mmCIF file of C-alpha atoms in Angstrom:
data_model
loop_
_atom_site.group_PDB
_atom_site.id
_atom_site.type_symbol
_atom_site.label_atom_id
_atom_site.label_comp_id
_atom_site.label_asym_id
_atom_site.label_seq_id
_atom_site.Cartn_x
_atom_site.Cartn_y
_atom_site.Cartn_z
ATOM 1 C CA UNK G 1 -13.454 -45.583 -10.744
ATOM 2 C CA UNK G 2 -10.010 -46.640 -9.557
ATOM 3 C CA UNK G 3 -8.354 -43.830 -11.548
ATOM 4 C CA UNK G 4 -10.187 -41.326 -9.301
ATOM 5 C CA UNK G 5 -8.979 -42.833 -6.034
ATOM 6 C CA UNK G 6 -5.886 -41.136 -4.645
ATOM 7 C CA UNK G 7 -4.095 -41.235 -1.310
ATOM 8 C CA UNK G 8 -4.298 -38.505 1.318
ATOM 9 C CA UNK G 9 -0.667 -37.710 0.553
ATOM 10 C CA UNK G 10 -1.489 -36.992 -3.091
ATOM 11 C CA UNK G 11 -4.662 -35.094 -2.105
ATOM 12 C CA UNK G 12 -2.730 -32.743 0.191
ATOM 13 C CA UNK G 13 -0.124 -32.269 -2.547
ATOM 14 C CA UNK G 14 -2.903 -31.332 -4.995
ATOM 15 C CA UNK G 15 -4.399 -28.896 -2.468
ATOM 16 C CA UNK G 16 -1.007 -27.220 -2.142
ATOM 17 C CA UNK G 17 -0.507 -27.227 -5.905
ATOM 18 C CA UNK G 18 -3.938 -25.635 -6.340
ATOM 19 C CA UNK G 19 -2.764 -22.665 -4.242
ATOM 20 C CA UNK G 20 0.118 -22.049 -6.641
ATOM 21 C CA UNK G 21 -1.294 -22.894 -10.045
ATOM 22 C CA UNK G 22 -4.207 -24.384 -11.920
ATOM 23 C CA UNK G 23 -4.924 -28.105 -11.680
ATOM 24 C CA UNK G 24 -5.591 -30.230 -14.756
ATOM 25 C CA UNK G 25 -9.143 -31.513 -15.198
ATOM 26 C CA UNK G 26 -7.974 -34.989 -14.187
ATOM 27 C CA UNK G 27 -6.380 -33.670 -10.974
ATOM 28 C CA UNK G 28 -9.517 -31.655 -10.174
ATOM 29 C CA UNK G 29 -11.697 -34.758 -10.463
ATOM 30 C CA UNK G 30 -9.286 -36.857 -8.404
ATOM 31 C CA UNK G 31 -9.229 -34.214 -5.675
ATOM 32 C CA UNK G 32 -13.004 -33.764 -5.759
ATOM 33 C CA UNK G 33 -13.594 -37.530 -5.444
ATOM 34 C CA UNK G 34 -11.141 -37.808 -2.562
ATOM 35 C CA UNK G 35 -12.595 -34.793 -0.750
ATOM 36 C CA UNK G 36 -16.076 -36.299 -0.974
ATOM 37 C CA UNK G 37 -14.852 -39.185 1.177
ATOM 38 C CA UNK G 38 -12.105 -37.760 3.409
ATOM 39 C CA UNK G 39 -12.964 -35.278 6.150
ATOM 40 C CA UNK G 40 -9.320 -34.944 7.240
ATOM 41 C CA UNK G 41 -8.240 -33.733 3.798
ATOM 42 C CA UNK G 42 -11.215 -31.353 3.662
ATOM 43 C CA UNK G 43 -9.987 -29.922 6.976
ATOM 44 C CA UNK G 44 -6.458 -29.628 5.555
ATOM 45 C CA UNK G 45 -7.838 -27.742 2.540
ATOM 46 C CA UNK G 46 -9.721 -25.307 4.805
ATOM 47 C CA UNK G 47 -6.664 -24.690 6.974
ATOM 48 C CA UNK G 48 -4.374 -24.335 3.979
ATOM 49 C CA UNK G 49 -6.691 -21.768 2.420
ATOM 50 C CA UNK G 50 -6.860 -19.839 5.698
ATOM 51 C CA UNK G 51 -3.073 -19.747 6.005
ATOM 52 C CA UNK G 52 -2.709 -18.584 2.390
ATOM 53 C CA UNK G 53 -5.259 -15.771 2.893
ATOM 54 C CA UNK G 54 -3.549 -14.618 6.089
ATOM 55 C CA UNK G 55 -0.126 -14.664 4.403
ATOM 56 C CA UNK G 56 -1.447 -12.496 1.559
ATOM 57 C CA UNK G 57 -2.907 -10.017 4.059
ATOM 58 C CA UNK G 58 0.342 -9.785 5.995
ATOM 59 C CA UNK G 59 2.260 -9.198 2.793
ATOM 60 C CA UNK G 60 -0.034 -6.295 1.890
ATOM 61 C CA UNK G 61 0.352 -4.655 5.303
ATOM 62 C CA UNK G 62 4.081 -5.219 5.682
ATOM 63 C CA UNK G 63 5.345 -2.570 3.280
ATOM 64 C CA UNK G 64 7.616 0.214 4.428
ATOM 65 C CA UNK G 65 6.747 3.836 4.005
ATOM 66 C CA UNK G 66 8.909 5.948 1.705
ATOM 67 C CA UNK G 67 10.343 7.751 4.745
ATOM 68 C CA UNK G 68 11.347 4.463 6.378
ATOM 69 C CA UNK G 69 12.947 3.254 3.145
ATOM 70 C CA UNK G 70 14.934 6.463 2.848
ATOM 71 C CA UNK G 71 16.139 6.224 6.471
ATOM 72 C CA UNK G 72 17.283 2.639 5.903
ATOM 73 C CA UNK G 73 19.099 3.618 2.737
ATOM 74 C CA UNK G 74 20.886 6.495 4.513
ATOM 75 C CA UNK G 75 21.897 4.195 7.360
ATOM 76 C CA UNK G 76 23.335 1.675 4.908
ATOM 77 C CA UNK G 77 25.278 4.396 3.081
ATOM 78 C CA UNK G 78 26.721 5.675 6.394
ATOM 79 C CA UNK G 79 27.974 2.179 7.277
ATOM 80 C CA UNK G 80 29.979 1.845 4.062
#
């Protein structure tokens, strides 16, 4: 059972890693066991997921129109 017990520091690192790429089966079980016992890390996981979703939404909405891109390009050409 000791191999499943991890610190909060490692749990938060695994939560962050999970956002970027897939966890190994061992890491998944370690995180699951820790989350079953630690409400603070569960809260961190919720907040981290919320921030990631909001960042993806902002990225989708923050694209320039073709007209705006063309105006920026013309302004840059005029400066040089």
